[in-house]
C-alpha atoms as a PDB file:
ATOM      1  CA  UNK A   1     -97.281 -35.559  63.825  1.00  0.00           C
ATOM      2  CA  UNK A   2     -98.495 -32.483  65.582  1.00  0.00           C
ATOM      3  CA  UNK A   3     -97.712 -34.363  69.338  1.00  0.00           C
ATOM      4  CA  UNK A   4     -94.058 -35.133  67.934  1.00  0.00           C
ATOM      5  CA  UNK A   5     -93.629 -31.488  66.876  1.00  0.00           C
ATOM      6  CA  UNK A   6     -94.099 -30.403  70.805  1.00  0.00           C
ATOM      7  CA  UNK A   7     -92.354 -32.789  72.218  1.00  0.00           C
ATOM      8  CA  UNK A   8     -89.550 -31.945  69.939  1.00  0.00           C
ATOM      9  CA  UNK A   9     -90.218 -28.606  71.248  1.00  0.00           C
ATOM     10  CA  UNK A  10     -90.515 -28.627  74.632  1.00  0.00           C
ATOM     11  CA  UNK A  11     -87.121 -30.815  74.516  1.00  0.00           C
ATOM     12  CA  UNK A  12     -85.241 -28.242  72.571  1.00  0.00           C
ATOM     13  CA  UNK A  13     -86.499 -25.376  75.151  1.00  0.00           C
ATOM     14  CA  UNK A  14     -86.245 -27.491  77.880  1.00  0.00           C
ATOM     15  CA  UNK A  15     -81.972 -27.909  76.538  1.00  0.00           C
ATOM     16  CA  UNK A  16     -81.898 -24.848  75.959  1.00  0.00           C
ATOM     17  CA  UNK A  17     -83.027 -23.766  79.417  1.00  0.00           C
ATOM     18  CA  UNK A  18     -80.443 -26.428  81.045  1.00  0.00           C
ATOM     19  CA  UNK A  19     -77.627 -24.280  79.301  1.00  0.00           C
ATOM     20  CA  UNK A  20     -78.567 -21.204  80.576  1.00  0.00           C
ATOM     21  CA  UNK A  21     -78.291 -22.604  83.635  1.00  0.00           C
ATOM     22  CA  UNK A  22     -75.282 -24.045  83.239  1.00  0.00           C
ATOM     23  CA  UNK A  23     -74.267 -20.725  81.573  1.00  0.00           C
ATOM     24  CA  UNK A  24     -75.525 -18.321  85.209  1.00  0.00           C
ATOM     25  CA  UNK A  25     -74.156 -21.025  87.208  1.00  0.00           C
ATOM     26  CA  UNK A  26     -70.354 -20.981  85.373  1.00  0.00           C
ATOM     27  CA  UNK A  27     -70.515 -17.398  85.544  1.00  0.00           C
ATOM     28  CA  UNK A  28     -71.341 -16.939  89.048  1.00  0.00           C
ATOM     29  CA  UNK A  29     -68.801 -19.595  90.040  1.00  0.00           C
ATOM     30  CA  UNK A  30     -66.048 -17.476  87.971  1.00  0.00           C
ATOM     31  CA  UNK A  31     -63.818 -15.217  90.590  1.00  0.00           C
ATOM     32  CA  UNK A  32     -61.736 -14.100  88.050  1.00  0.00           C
ATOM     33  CA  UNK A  33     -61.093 -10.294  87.540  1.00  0.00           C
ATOM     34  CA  UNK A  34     -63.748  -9.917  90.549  1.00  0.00           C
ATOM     35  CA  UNK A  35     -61.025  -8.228  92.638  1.00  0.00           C
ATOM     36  CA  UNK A  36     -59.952  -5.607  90.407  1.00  0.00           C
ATOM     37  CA  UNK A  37     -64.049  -4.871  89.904  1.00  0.00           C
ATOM     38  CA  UNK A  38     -64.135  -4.688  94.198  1.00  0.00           C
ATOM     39  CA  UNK A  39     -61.019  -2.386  94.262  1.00  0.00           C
ATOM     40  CA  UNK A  40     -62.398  -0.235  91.620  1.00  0.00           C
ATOM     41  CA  UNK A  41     -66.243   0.334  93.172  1.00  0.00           C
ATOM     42  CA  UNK A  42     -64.280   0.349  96.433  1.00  0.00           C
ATOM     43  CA  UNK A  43     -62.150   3.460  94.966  1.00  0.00           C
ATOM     44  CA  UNK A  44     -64.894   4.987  93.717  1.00  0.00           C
ATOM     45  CA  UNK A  45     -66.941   4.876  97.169  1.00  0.00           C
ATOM     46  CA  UNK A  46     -64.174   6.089  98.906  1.00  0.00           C
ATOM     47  CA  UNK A  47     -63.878   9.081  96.088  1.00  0.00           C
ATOM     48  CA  UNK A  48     -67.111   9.934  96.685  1.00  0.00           C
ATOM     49  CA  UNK A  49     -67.502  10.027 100.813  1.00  0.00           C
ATOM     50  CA  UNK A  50     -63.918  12.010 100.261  1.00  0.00           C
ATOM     51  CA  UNK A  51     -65.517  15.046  98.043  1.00  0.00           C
ATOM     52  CA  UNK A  52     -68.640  14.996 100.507  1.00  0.00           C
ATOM     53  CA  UNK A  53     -66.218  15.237 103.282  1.00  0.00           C
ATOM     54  CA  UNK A  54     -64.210  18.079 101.895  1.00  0.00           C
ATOM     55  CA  UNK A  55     -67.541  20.214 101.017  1.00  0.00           C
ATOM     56  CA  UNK A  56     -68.761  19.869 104.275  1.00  0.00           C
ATOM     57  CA  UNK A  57     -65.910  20.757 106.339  1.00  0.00           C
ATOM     58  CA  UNK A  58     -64.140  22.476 103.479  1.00  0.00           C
ATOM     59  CA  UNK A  59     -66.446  25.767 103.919  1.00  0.00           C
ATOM     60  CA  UNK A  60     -66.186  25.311 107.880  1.00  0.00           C
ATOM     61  CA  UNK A  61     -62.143  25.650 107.512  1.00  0.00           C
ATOM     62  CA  UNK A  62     -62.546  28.669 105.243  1.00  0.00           C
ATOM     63  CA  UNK A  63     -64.937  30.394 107.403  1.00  0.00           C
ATOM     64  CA  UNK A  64     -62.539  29.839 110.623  1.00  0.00           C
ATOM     65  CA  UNK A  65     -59.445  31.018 108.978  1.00  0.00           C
ATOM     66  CA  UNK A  66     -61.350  34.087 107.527  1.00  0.00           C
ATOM     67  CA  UNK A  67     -62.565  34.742 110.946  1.00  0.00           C
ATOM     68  CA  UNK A  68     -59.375  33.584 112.845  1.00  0.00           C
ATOM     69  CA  UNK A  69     -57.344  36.328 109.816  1.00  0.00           C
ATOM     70  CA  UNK A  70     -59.666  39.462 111.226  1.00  0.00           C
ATOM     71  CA  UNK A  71     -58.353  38.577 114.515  1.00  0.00           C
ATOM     72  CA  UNK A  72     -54.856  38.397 113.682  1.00  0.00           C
ATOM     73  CA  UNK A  73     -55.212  41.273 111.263  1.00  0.00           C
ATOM     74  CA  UNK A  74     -56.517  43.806 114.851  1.00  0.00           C
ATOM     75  CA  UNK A  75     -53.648  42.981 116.553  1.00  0.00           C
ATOM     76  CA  UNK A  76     -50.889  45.388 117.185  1.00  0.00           C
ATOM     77  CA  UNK A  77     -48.097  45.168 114.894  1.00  0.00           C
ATOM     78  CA  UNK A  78     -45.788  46.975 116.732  1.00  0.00           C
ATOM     79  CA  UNK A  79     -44.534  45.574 120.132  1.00  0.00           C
ATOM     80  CA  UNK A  80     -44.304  47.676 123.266  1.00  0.00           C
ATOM     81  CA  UNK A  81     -41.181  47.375 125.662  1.00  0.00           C
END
């Protein structure tokens, strides 16, 4: 009785197991919707590199046109003939 019990076991976990599989296997297979998951994650990536790239450079503009405004700001404003 006790050796029919784990076999009947050890089948049922072993079906189980077998749908799992199945179960990964279906799911990796599936393309569907993938795209729209790329595009996003893409989106986001490019996002990201696009705020890095305007804090880096972003205070190197300002402190050019501050410095490039003093230089305009000592010039003459009056023209001689």
């Amino acid at each position: 009785m006790m050796r029919c019990k784990r076999i009947a076991t050890n089948l049922q976990e072993g079906r189980t197991t077998m749908m799992k599989t199945r179960r990964i296997r279906s799911l990796l297979a599936d393309t569907q919707g993938l795209s729209t998951v790329e595009y996003i994650i893409i989106l986001c990536l490019i996002a990201v590199v696009g705020f890095a790239i305007w804090q880096k450079f972003g205070n190197t503009v300002k402190t050019k046109t501050r410095g490039a405004e003093s230089v305009v700001n000592g010039l003459p404003t009056t023209s001689t003939p």
